Structures are given as C-alpha cells and as structure tokens.
Amino acid sequence: MNVGIVCHGTVGGSSTVAAELARHLGRAGHAVHVIARPQPARLDPRPPNVHFHAVPTVDLPVPGGSWPTLELASVIARVATEHRLDLVHVHYAVPHALSARIAQDLVGRSPGLPIVTTLHGTDVTTLGIDPAYQAITRLAVAQSTVVTAVSQSLAATATRLLHRSDIRVLPNFIDTEQFRPANRSADPHRPRTDTPPVLVHVSNFRPVKRVADCLHIFAGVIRRMPARMWMIGDGPDRQAAQALARSLGISDFVDFLGNRSGIEDLLPEADLLLLPSADESFGMAALEAMSCAVPVVASRVGGLPEVVVDGVSGRLLPVGDIAGMTAAALGILEDRSVAQRMGRAGRRIAQQCFEASAIVPHYLQVYAAAMDAVKREGNR
Ligand code: GMT
C-alpha cells in the first residue's frame, strides 16, 4: 500500500503515534510518505520504506503572505499524485483533515483520495467546543472518509460534540521491545534498593498537564523519604514550575531535563510516573511507563482509566487530589512488593492490550474500509 501520513512536526503524543505508525507500516513493507512541518522527532533516524516530505513556508509578497493550511493541501496533493497514494491518514483533525479535503479536489481522481482522520485529544476537547472552531472541526470530521479515536472516552466525546456516530476506536500502541524494564538484576522488575527512588513526569508542560501538582506531590513524598524527581519535556508552564520548585524548597531534588530523545532509556530508570492531568484522551506517557514496568499515579479522567488499571498497574485519583496522589505515591514507593506487583502488571497490560504488532493491522483494516467506501461512492 502507498500511505500518506499527515501530522504535527512537534514533539508530542499525536506526532509520536503518527511516526510510530509510519515505522511499523514501513517495516511491514508498505511505502509510507510522512508530510509535516518540521520532521517529527521520532522519525530520526528515518525507518525503512518511510519517506519524509516537509511542508515549506511560502512567503509571498501579498497581503497575509502565507496560509499553512493551503500549503499543506498543496503538498498532500503533490505527494498523492507523484507517489500514487492509496489514501491519506491525518493525525489531529484541524487543520489536517481540511487540508486533505482540499487535496482530494486538487488530485481530482475518481474514485477520490480516501481520508482517514485520527482524533487525538484537544482537537476534540478544545477545538470542538471553541466558538470559532466547533463548526470547522465538525466539517473536518464530516468530510473524512473514516474517523478513528484513540480511546472509547474520546470517541464518545467526539460523537457528542462533533455529531459523527461511526467513529472507530483504535487505541494507541507501544513497541514493548523498545520500551522495556531496566535490567537491574536477574529480576528486571525488582525495584532498586541502593539509591533513592525516582519519580518522573513526561509532558509538553501545557496547563492541561498540571505540572504544579507533580511538584506538590513530590514535596509531600520527600517529607517522608529521600527521592528525586525528573521533569522531562518543555512547554509554556516550565518556567513557572521551576519557580514553584524553588519556592517549595525542593529544587535541589528536581531535575528539569527538557525535551529528551531516547525516552525509552530514561523511563526504565524511574520508579513511578506522575500524570496528574486535567484531561487526557489516552496518556501515551502512562503506557510507555507501564511497558517499562514503572507504576503510574494519574488522574481518573478521559481515557486514562482505559490504560491504567486502578490498583493493578498504578493508582487513579480525582483531578487535583494532591493529598490522595501523594498518599498513593508513598504507598507504592514505600512497599517494594506493591511497586513490583504494579510494575509487572503494567508490563503485562502493555503487552496484552497495546502491543504495536496487534494494533497496527487494525489500521490496515481501516484503510481497506476507507478505500472501499470511496469506491462505492464513486460507483453511485
Ligand atoms: O491533544 C493534545 O494535547 C496534544 C496531543 C498531541 O498531539 O500530542 O495529545 C493527545 O494525544 C496523545 C496521543 O494520542 C494522547 O496520548 C494524549 O492523551 C492527548 N492529550 C490530551 O488529550 C490532552
């Protein structure tokens, strides 16, 4: 199959999922053409059979000068024609699905170019309720041939807000060979005993992630036991988080590591992941931690309960329940047998429910359904 994948070129969940999907499809022998601006971090180095097409910024001497949505449409149409794409799969509805829809007309072939749109989170929960964007997001979703969502929770929200009822749920996936437990001893699931435990948070430091909660939880933990906190990622709330760490008197124990490649080498070294988000359609960071046998303390919100099983692979508490999350973190860190049991369970859930080799073939079924749908449409 010749597949076009359109995604954000930033560090973040949806571009990670798009890049990983490209890698797995390429490995299975499909020709994959990723279209983004700039290249997603996870495509470096470039996997076999995966080609990257940058969307250039066209700055013309006209009022406005540049229209990214149209520039993206133009690149999708060119790639679709030159590489005879069977379909285009866009990650994040707006503006990607609209650019793909314009590209469909530009390509002008019959049957038309199928558009598969995967909804990831704020494209529904933020843009889908914004007065300026709700109608546009509905249009983007209505004009897609097939729409998927990364969790049951997101699909239900999208159906309610965007008025499309045939959304298919395809959960995010993980390569459990890449995200593995640390090789700490003969038993890789055994927590360390010689150094203080490490709590870790990974995000884009946006307000929805509630990074301040991580620091308050950590402050409660180190009142009871020695520990360190790794804050991985970058974004608008990073400076405020650093200032909060200083004002809480914990900055000597908190490492702000910024955006890091090779997250699969860092996560296994941690003992607990904190994800106290205000909303989370899925929570890729939680799945990556579980795959590394790292327990998770997170908010009971959005799609997180579909990933983290409360009391089994971690603990889920109400959003903003700092006292409850602190107690949950201590309950895991202070009892080696609990940490060990939850780590093992998380790894097992990752392998049994979210393994890439089991989920990726479902995307191929979705692609076949999209191609059939446009053929049927063309024959009418
Ligand atoms: O929607 C966002 O905030 C960004 C988005 C992304 O593009 O990184 O993250 C969402 O998609 C991820 C991948 O499917 C999910 O793991 C995240 O839970 C989701 N974020 C939110 O729902 C806030």
CSV table of N, CA, C and O in Angstrom, one decimal, residues 77-179:
chain,number,residue,atom,x,y,z
A,77,ALA,N,-1.5,17.1,-2.1
A,77,ALA,CA,-1.9,16.8,-3.5
A,77,ALA,C,-0.7,16.3,-4.3
A,77,ALA,O,-0.8,15.4,-5.1
A,78,ARG,N,0.4,17.0,-4.1
A,78,ARG,CA,1.6,16.7,-5.0
A,78,ARG,C,2.1,15.3,-4.6
A,78,ARG,O,2.3,14.5,-5.5
A,79,VAL,N,2.2,15.0,-3.3
A,79,VAL,CA,2.7,13.7,-2.9
A,79,VAL,C,1.7,12.6,-3.3
A,79,VAL,O,2.1,11.5,-3.8
A,80,ALA,N,0.4,12.9,-3.2
A,80,ALA,CA,-0.6,11.9,-3.6
A,80,ALA,C,-0.5,11.5,-5.1
A,80,ALA,O,-0.6,10.3,-5.5
A,81,THR,N,-0.2,12.5,-5.9
A,81,THR,CA,-0.1,12.3,-7.3
A,81,THR,C,1.2,11.6,-7.7
A,81,THR,O,1.2,10.6,-8.4
A,82,GLU,N,2.3,12.2,-7.2
A,82,GLU,CA,3.6,11.7,-7.6
A,82,GLU,C,3.8,10.3,-7.1
A,82,GLU,O,4.5,9.5,-7.7
A,83,HIS,N,3.3,9.9,-5.9
A,83,HIS,CA,3.6,8.6,-5.3
A,83,HIS,C,2.4,7.7,-5.3
A,83,HIS,O,2.4,6.7,-4.6
A,84,ARG,N,1.4,8.1,-6.1
A,84,ARG,CA,0.2,7.3,-6.2
A,84,ARG,C,-0.4,6.8,-4.9
A,84,ARG,O,-0.5,5.6,-4.7
A,85,LEU,N,-0.6,7.7,-4.0
A,85,LEU,CA,-1.1,7.3,-2.6
A,85,LEU,C,-2.4,6.6,-2.7
A,85,LEU,O,-3.3,7.1,-3.5
A,86,ASP,N,-2.6,5.6,-2.0
A,86,ASP,CA,-3.9,4.9,-1.9
A,86,ASP,C,-4.8,5.6,-1.0
A,86,ASP,O,-6.0,5.5,-1.1
A,87,LEU,N,-4.3,6.4,0.0
A,87,LEU,CA,-5.1,7.1,0.9
A,87,LEU,C,-4.2,8.1,1.7
A,87,LEU,O,-3.0,7.9,1.7
A,88,VAL,N,-4.8,9.0,2.4
A,88,VAL,CA,-4.1,9.9,3.3
A,88,VAL,C,-4.7,9.7,4.7
A,88,VAL,O,-5.9,9.8,4.9
A,89,HIS,N,-3.8,9.6,5.7
A,89,HIS,CA,-4.2,9.4,7.1
A,89,HIS,C,-3.7,10.6,7.9
A,89,HIS,O,-2.5,10.7,8.1
A,90,VAL,N,-4.7,11.4,8.3
A,90,VAL,CA,-4.3,12.6,9.0
A,90,VAL,C,-4.4,12.4,10.6
A,90,VAL,O,-5.4,11.8,11.0
A,91,HIS,N,-3.5,12.9,11.3
A,91,HIS,CA,-3.5,12.8,12.8
A,91,HIS,C,-3.7,14.2,13.3
A,91,HIS,O,-3.0,15.1,13.0
A,92,TYR,N,-4.8,14.4,14.0
A,92,TYR,CA,-5.3,15.6,14.6
A,92,TYR,C,-6.2,16.3,13.5
A,92,TYR,O,-5.7,16.5,12.4
A,93,ALA,N,-7.5,16.5,13.8
A,93,ALA,CA,-8.5,16.9,12.8
A,93,ALA,C,-8.2,18.2,12.1
A,93,ALA,O,-8.3,18.3,10.9
A,94,VAL,N,-7.9,19.2,12.9
A,94,VAL,CA,-7.8,20.6,12.3
A,94,VAL,C,-6.4,21.1,12.4
A,94,VAL,O,-5.8,21.0,13.5
A,95,PRO,N,-5.8,21.6,11.3
A,95,PRO,CA,-6.4,21.8,10.0
A,95,PRO,C,-6.2,20.6,9.1
A,95,PRO,O,-6.6,20.6,7.9
A,96,HIS,N,-5.6,19.5,9.6
A,96,HIS,CA,-5.1,18.5,8.7
A,96,HIS,C,-6.1,17.9,7.8
A,96,HIS,O,-5.9,17.7,6.6
A,97,ALA,N,-7.3,17.6,8.4
A,97,ALA,CA,-8.4,16.9,7.6
A,97,ALA,C,-8.9,17.9,6.5
A,97,ALA,O,-9.3,17.4,5.4
A,98,LEU,N,-8.9,19.2,6.9
A,98,LEU,CA,-9.4,20.1,5.9
A,98,LEU,C,-8.4,20.3,4.7
A,98,LEU,O,-8.8,20.4,3.5
A,99,SER,N,-7.1,20.3,5.1
A,99,SER,CA,-6.1,20.3,4.0
A,99,SER,C,-6.2,19.1,3.1
A,99,SER,O,-6.1,19.2,1.9
A,100,ALA,N,-6.4,18.0,3.7
A,100,ALA,CA,-6.6,16.7,3.0
A,100,ALA,C,-7.8,16.8,2.0
A,100,ALA,O,-7.8,16.3,0.9
A,101,ARG,N,-8.9,17.4,2.5
A,101,ARG,CA,-10.1,17.5,1.7
A,101,ARG,C,-9.8,18.4,0.5
A,101,ARG,O,-10.3,18.1,-0.6
A,102,ILE,N,-9.1,19.5,0.7
A,102,ILE,CA,-8.8,20.4,-0.5
A,102,ILE,C,-7.9,19.6,-1.4
A,102,ILE,O,-8.1,19.6,-2.7
A,103,ALA,N,-6.9,18.8,-0.9
A,103,ALA,CA,-6.0,18.0,-1.7
A,103,ALA,C,-6.8,17.0,-2.5
A,103,ALA,O,-6.5,16.8,-3.7
A,104,GLN,N,-7.9,16.4,-1.9
A,104,GLN,CA,-8.7,15.5,-2.6
A,104,GLN,C,-9.3,16.1,-3.9
A,104,GLN,O,-9.2,15.5,-5.0
A,105,ASP,N,-9.7,17.4,-3.8
A,105,ASP,CA,-10.2,18.1,-5.0
A,105,ASP,C,-9.1,18.4,-6.0
A,105,ASP,O,-9.2,18.3,-7.2
A,106,LEU,N,-7.9,18.8,-5.5
A,106,LEU,CA,-6.8,19.1,-6.3
A,106,LEU,C,-6.3,17.9,-7.1
A,106,LEU,O,-6.0,18.0,-8.3
A,107,VAL,N,-6.3,16.7,-6.5
A,107,VAL,CA,-5.9,15.5,-7.2
A,107,VAL,C,-6.9,15.1,-8.2
A,107,VAL,O,-6.6,14.7,-9.3
A,108,GLY,N,-8.2,15.3,-7.9
A,108,GLY,CA,-9.3,15.2,-8.8
A,108,GLY,C,-9.5,13.9,-9.5
A,108,GLY,O,-10.0,13.7,-10.6
A,109,ARG,N,-9.0,12.8,-8.8
A,109,ARG,CA,-9.2,11.5,-9.5
A,109,ARG,C,-10.5,10.8,-9.0
A,109,ARG,O,-11.1,11.2,-8.0
A,110,SER,N,-10.9,9.8,-9.7
A,110,SER,CA,-12.1,9.1,-9.4
A,110,SER,C,-11.8,7.6,-9.4
A,110,SER,O,-11.2,7.1,-10.4
A,111,PRO,N,-12.1,6.8,-8.3
A,111,PRO,CA,-12.6,7.3,-7.1
A,111,PRO,C,-11.7,8.2,-6.4
A,111,PRO,O,-10.5,8.2,-6.6
A,112,GLY,N,-12.2,9.0,-5.5
A,112,GLY,CA,-11.4,10.1,-4.8
A,112,GLY,C,-10.4,9.5,-3.9
A,112,GLY,O,-10.4,8.3,-3.6
A,113,LEU,N,-9.5,10.4,-3.4
A,113,LEU,CA,-8.5,10.0,-2.4
A,113,LEU,C,-9.1,9.8,-1.1
A,113,LEU,O,-9.7,10.8,-0.5
A,114,PRO,N,-9.1,8.6,-0.5
A,114,PRO,CA,-9.7,8.4,0.8
A,114,PRO,C,-9.0,9.2,1.9
A,114,PRO,O,-7.7,9.3,1.9
A,115,ILE,N,-9.7,9.7,2.9
A,115,ILE,CA,-9.1,10.4,4.0
A,115,ILE,C,-9.5,9.7,5.3
A,115,ILE,O,-10.7,9.5,5.6
A,116,VAL,N,-8.5,9.2,6.0
A,116,VAL,CA,-8.7,8.6,7.4
A,116,VAL,C,-8.2,9.7,8.4
A,116,VAL,O,-7.1,10.2,8.3
A,117,THR,N,-9.1,10.1,9.3
A,117,THR,CA,-8.7,11.0,10.3
A,117,THR,C,-8.7,10.4,11.7
A,117,THR,O,-9.7,9.8,12.1
A,118,THR,N,-7.6,10.5,12.4
A,118,THR,CA,-7.5,10.0,13.8
A,118,THR,C,-7.5,11.2,14.7
A,118,THR,O,-6.7,12.1,14.6
A,119,LEU,N,-8.5,11.2,15.6
A,119,LEU,CA,-8.7,12.2,16.6
A,119,LEU,C,-7.8,11.9,17.8
A,119,LEU,O,-7.8,10.7,18.2
A,120,HIS,N,-7.1,12.9,18.3
A,120,HIS,CA,-6.1,12.6,19.4
A,120,HIS,C,-6.5,13.2,20.8
A,120,HIS,O,-6.0,12.7,21.8
A,121,GLY,N,-7.2,14.3,20.8
A,121,GLY,CA,-7.4,14.8,22.1
A,121,GLY,C,-8.0,16.2,22.1
A,121,GLY,O,-9.2,16.5,21.9
A,122,THR,N,-7.1,17.2,22.1
A,122,THR,CA,-7.5,18.6,22.1
A,122,THR,C,-8.2,19.0,20.8
A,122,THR,O,-8.9,20.0,20.8
A,123,ASP,N,-7.9,18.3,19.8
A,123,ASP,CA,-8.6,18.6,18.5
A,123,ASP,C,-10.1,18.4,18.7
A,123,ASP,O,-10.9,19.1,18.1
A,124,VAL,N,-10.5,17.6,19.7
A,124,VAL,CA,-11.9,17.4,20.0
A,124,VAL,C,-12.3,18.2,21.3
A,124,VAL,O,-13.2,19.0,21.2
A,125,THR,N,-11.5,18.0,22.3
A,125,THR,CA,-11.9,18.6,23.6
A,125,THR,C,-11.7,20.1,23.7
A,125,THR,O,-12.4,20.8,24.5
A,126,THR,N,-10.8,20.7,22.9
A,126,THR,CA,-10.6,22.1,23.0
A,126,THR,C,-11.2,22.8,21.7
A,126,THR,O,-12.1,23.6,21.8
A,127,LEU,N,-10.8,22.3,20.5
A,127,LEU,CA,-11.3,22.9,19.3
A,127,LEU,C,-12.8,22.6,19.1
A,127,LEU,O,-13.5,23.4,18.6
A,128,GLY,N,-13.2,21.4,19.5
A,128,GLY,CA,-14.6,21.0,19.4
A,128,GLY,C,-15.6,21.8,20.2
A,128,GLY,O,-16.8,21.6,20.0
A,129,ILE,N,-15.1,22.6,21.2
A,129,ILE,CA,-16.0,23.4,21.9
A,129,ILE,C,-15.8,24.9,21.7
A,129,ILE,O,-16.5,25.7,22.2
A,130,ASP,N,-14.7,25.2,21.0
A,130,ASP,CA,-14.4,26.7,20.8
A,130,ASP,C,-15.4,27.3,19.8
A,130,ASP,O,-15.6,26.7,18.7
A,131,PRO,N,-16.0,28.4,20.1
A,131,PRO,CA,-17.0,29.0,19.2
A,131,PRO,C,-16.4,29.3,17.8
A,131,PRO,O,-17.1,29.1,16.8
A,132,ALA,N,-15.1,29.6,17.7
A,132,ALA,CA,-14.5,29.9,16.4
A,132,ALA,C,-14.2,28.6,15.6
A,132,ALA,O,-14.1,28.6,14.4
A,133,TYR,N,-14.1,27.5,16.3
A,133,TYR,CA,-13.6,26.3,15.7
A,133,TYR,C,-14.6,25.1,15.6
A,133,TYR,O,-14.3,24.1,14.9
A,134,GLN,N,-15.7,25.2,16.4
A,134,GLN,CA,-16.5,24.0,16.5
A,134,GLN,C,-17.1,23.6,15.1
A,134,GLN,O,-17.0,22.4,14.7
A,135,ALA,N,-17.6,24.6,14.4
A,135,ALA,CA,-18.2,24.2,13.1
A,135,ALA,C,-17.2,23.7,12.1
A,135,ALA,O,-17.4,22.8,11.4
A,136,ILE,N,-16.0,24.3,12.2
A,136,ILE,CA,-14.9,23.9,11.3
A,136,ILE,C,-14.5,22.5,11.6
A,136,ILE,O,-14.2,21.6,10.7
A,137,THR,N,-14.4,22.2,12.9
A,137,THR,CA,-13.9,20.8,13.3
A,137,THR,C,-15.0,19.8,12.9
A,137,THR,O,-14.7,18.7,12.4
A,138,ARG,N,-16.3,20.2,13.1
A,138,ARG,CA,-17.4,19.3,12.6
A,138,ARG,C,-17.3,19.0,11.1
A,138,ARG,O,-17.4,17.9,10.7
A,139,LEU,N,-17.0,20.1,10.4
A,139,LEU,CA,-16.8,19.9,8.9
A,139,LEU,C,-15.7,19.0,8.6
A,139,LEU,O,-15.8,18.1,7.7
A,140,ALA,N,-14.5,19.2,9.3
A,140,ALA,CA,-13.3,18.3,9.0
A,140,ALA,C,-13.7,16.9,9.3
A,140,ALA,O,-13.3,16.0,8.5
A,141,VAL,N,-14.4,16.6,10.3
A,141,VAL,CA,-14.7,15.2,10.7
A,141,VAL,C,-15.8,14.7,9.7
A,141,VAL,O,-15.7,13.5,9.3
A,142,ALA,N,-16.8,15.5,9.4
A,142,ALA,CA,-17.8,15.0,8.5
A,142,ALA,C,-17.3,14.7,7.1
A,142,ALA,O,-17.8,13.7,6.5
A,143,GLN,N,-16.3,15.4,6.7
A,143,GLN,CA,-15.7,15.2,5.3
A,143,GLN,C,-14.7,14.1,5.2
A,143,GLN,O,-14.2,13.7,4.2
A,144,SER,N,-14.3,13.5,6.4
A,144,SER,CA,-13.3,12.4,6.4
A,144,SER,C,-14.0,11.1,6.0
A,144,SER,O,-15.2,10.9,6.3
A,145,THR,N,-13.3,10.3,5.3
A,145,THR,CA,-14.0,9.0,4.8
A,145,THR,C,-14.2,8.1,6.0
A,145,THR,O,-15.3,7.5,6.2
A,146,VAL,N,-13.2,7.9,6.9
A,146,VAL,CA,-13.3,7.1,8.1
A,146,VAL,C,-12.6,8.0,9.2
A,146,VAL,O,-11.6,8.6,9.0
A,147,VAL,N,-13.2,7.9,10.4
A,147,VAL,CA,-12.7,8.6,11.6
A,147,VAL,C,-12.4,7.6,12.7
A,147,VAL,O,-13.2,6.8,13.0
A,148,THR,N,-11.2,7.7,13.2
A,148,THR,CA,-10.9,6.9,14.4
A,148,THR,C,-10.5,7.8,15.6
A,148,THR,O,-10.2,9.0,15.4
A,149,ALA,N,-10.6,7.2,16.8
A,149,ALA,CA,-10.3,7.9,18.0
A,149,ALA,C,-9.4,7.0,18.9
A,149,ALA,O,-9.6,5.8,18.8
A,150,VAL,N,-8.5,7.6,19.7
A,150,VAL,CA,-7.6,6.8,20.4
A,150,VAL,C,-8.1,6.2,21.7
A,150,VAL,O,-7.4,5.4,22.3
A,151,SER,N,-9.3,6.5,22.1
A,151,SER,CA,-9.9,5.8,23.2
A,151,SER,C,-11.5,5.9,23.1
A,151,SER,O,-12.0,6.7,22.4
A,152,GLN,N,-12.1,5.0,23.9
A,152,GLN,CA,-13.6,5.0,23.9
A,152,GLN,C,-14.1,6.3,24.4
A,152,GLN,O,-15.0,6.9,23.9
A,153,SER,N,-13.4,6.9,25.4
A,153,SER,CA,-13.8,8.1,26.0
A,153,SER,C,-13.7,9.2,25.0
A,153,SER,O,-14.7,10.0,24.9
A,154,LEU,N,-12.6,9.3,24.2
A,154,LEU,CA,-12.6,10.4,23.2
A,154,LEU,C,-13.6,10.2,22.1
A,154,LEU,O,-14.2,11.2,21.6
A,155,ALA,N,-13.8,8.9,21.7
A,155,ALA,CA,-14.8,8.7,20.7
A,155,ALA,C,-16.2,9.1,21.2
A,155,ALA,O,-17.0,9.8,20.4
A,156,ALA,N,-16.5,8.9,22.4
A,156,ALA,CA,-17.9,9.3,23.0
A,156,ALA,C,-18.0,10.8,23.0
A,156,ALA,O,-19.0,11.4,22.6
A,157,THR,N,-16.9,11.5,23.4
A,157,THR,CA,-16.9,13.0,23.4
A,157,THR,C,-17.0,13.5,22.0
A,157,THR,O,-17.8,14.5,21.8
A,158,ALA,N,-16.3,12.9,21.1
A,158,ALA,CA,-16.3,13.4,19.7
A,158,ALA,C,-17.7,13.2,19.1
A,158,ALA,O,-18.2,14.0,18.4
A,159,THR,N,-18.3,12.0,19.4
A,159,THR,CA,-19.7,11.8,18.9
A,159,THR,C,-20.6,12.9,19.4
A,159,THR,O,-21.4,13.4,18.6
A,160,ARG,N,-20.5,13.2,20.7
A,160,ARG,CA,-21.4,14.2,21.3
A,160,ARG,C,-21.1,15.6,20.7
A,160,ARG,O,-22.0,16.3,20.3
A,161,LEU,N,-19.8,16.0,20.6
A,161,LEU,CA,-19.5,17.4,20.2
A,161,LEU,C,-19.5,17.6,18.7
A,161,LEU,O,-19.8,18.6,18.2
A,162,LEU,N,-19.1,16.5,18.0
A,162,LEU,CA,-18.9,16.7,16.5
A,162,LEU,C,-19.9,16.0,15.7
A,162,LEU,O,-19.9,16.1,14.4
A,163,HIS,N,-20.9,15.3,16.3
A,163,HIS,CA,-22.0,14.8,15.6
A,163,HIS,C,-21.7,13.8,14.6
A,163,HIS,O,-22.3,13.7,13.5
A,164,ARG,N,-20.7,12.9,14.8
A,164,ARG,CA,-20.4,11.8,13.9
A,164,ARG,C,-20.5,10.5,14.8
A,164,ARG,O,-19.7,10.4,15.8
A,165,SER,N,-21.3,9.6,14.4
A,165,SER,CA,-21.6,8.4,15.3
A,165,SER,C,-20.8,7.2,14.9
A,165,SER,O,-20.8,6.2,15.7
A,166,ASP,N,-20.1,7.2,13.8
A,166,ASP,CA,-19.5,5.9,13.3
A,166,ASP,C,-18.0,6.0,13.6
A,166,ASP,O,-17.2,5.4,12.8
A,167,ILE,N,-17.5,6.6,14.7
A,167,ILE,CA,-16.1,6.7,14.9
A,167,ILE,C,-15.6,5.4,15.5
A,167,ILE,O,-16.2,4.8,16.4
A,168,ARG,N,-14.5,4.9,14.9
A,168,ARG,CA,-13.9,3.6,15.3
A,168,ARG,C,-12.8,3.9,16.4
A,168,ARG,O,-12.1,4.8,16.2
A,169,VAL,N,-12.8,3.1,17.4
A,169,VAL,CA,-11.8,3.2,18.4
A,169,VAL,C,-10.6,2.3,18.1
A,169,VAL,O,-10.7,1.1,18.0
A,170,LEU,N,-9.4,2.9,17.9
A,170,LEU,CA,-8.2,2.2,17.8
A,170,LEU,C,-7.2,2.8,18.8
A,170,LEU,O,-6.7,3.9,18.6
A,171,PRO,N,-6.9,2.0,19.9
A,171,PRO,CA,-6.1,2.6,20.9
A,171,PRO,C,-4.7,2.8,20.4
A,171,PRO,O,-4.2,2.2,19.5
A,172,ASN,N,-4.0,3.7,21.1
A,172,ASN,CA,-2.6,3.9,20.8
A,172,ASN,C,-1.8,2.6,21.2
A,172,ASN,O,-2.3,1.8,21.9
A,173,PHE,N,-0.6,2.5,20.7
A,173,PHE,CA,0.1,1.2,20.8
A,173,PHE,C,1.5,1.5,21.2
A,173,PHE,O,2.0,2.6,21.2
A,174,ILE,N,2.2,0.4,21.5
A,174,ILE,CA,3.6,0.5,22.0
A,174,ILE,C,4.4,-0.6,21.5
A,174,ILE,O,3.9,-1.7,21.4
A,175,ASP,N,5.7,-0.4,21.3
A,175,ASP,CA,6.6,-1.4,20.9
A,175,ASP,C,7.3,-1.9,22.3
A,175,ASP,O,8.2,-1.2,22.8
A,176,THR,N,6.8,-3.0,22.8
A,176,THR,CA,7.3,-3.4,24.2
A,176,THR,C,8.7,-3.9,24.1
A,176,THR,O,9.3,-4.2,25.2
A,177,GLU,N,9.2,-4.1,22.9
A,177,GLU,CA,10.7,-4.5,22.9
A,177,GLU,C,11.5,-3.3,23.0
A,177,GLU,O,12.6,-3.3,23.6
A,178,GLN,N,11.0,-2.1,22.5
A,178,GLN,CA,11.7,-0.9,22.6
A,178,GLN,C,11.6,-0.3,24.0
A,178,GLN,O,12.6,0.2,24.6
A,179,PHE,N,10.4,-0.3,24.6
A,179,PHE,CA,10.1,0.2,26.0
A,179,PHE,C,10.1,-1.0,26.9
A,179,PHE,O,9.1,-1.7,27.0
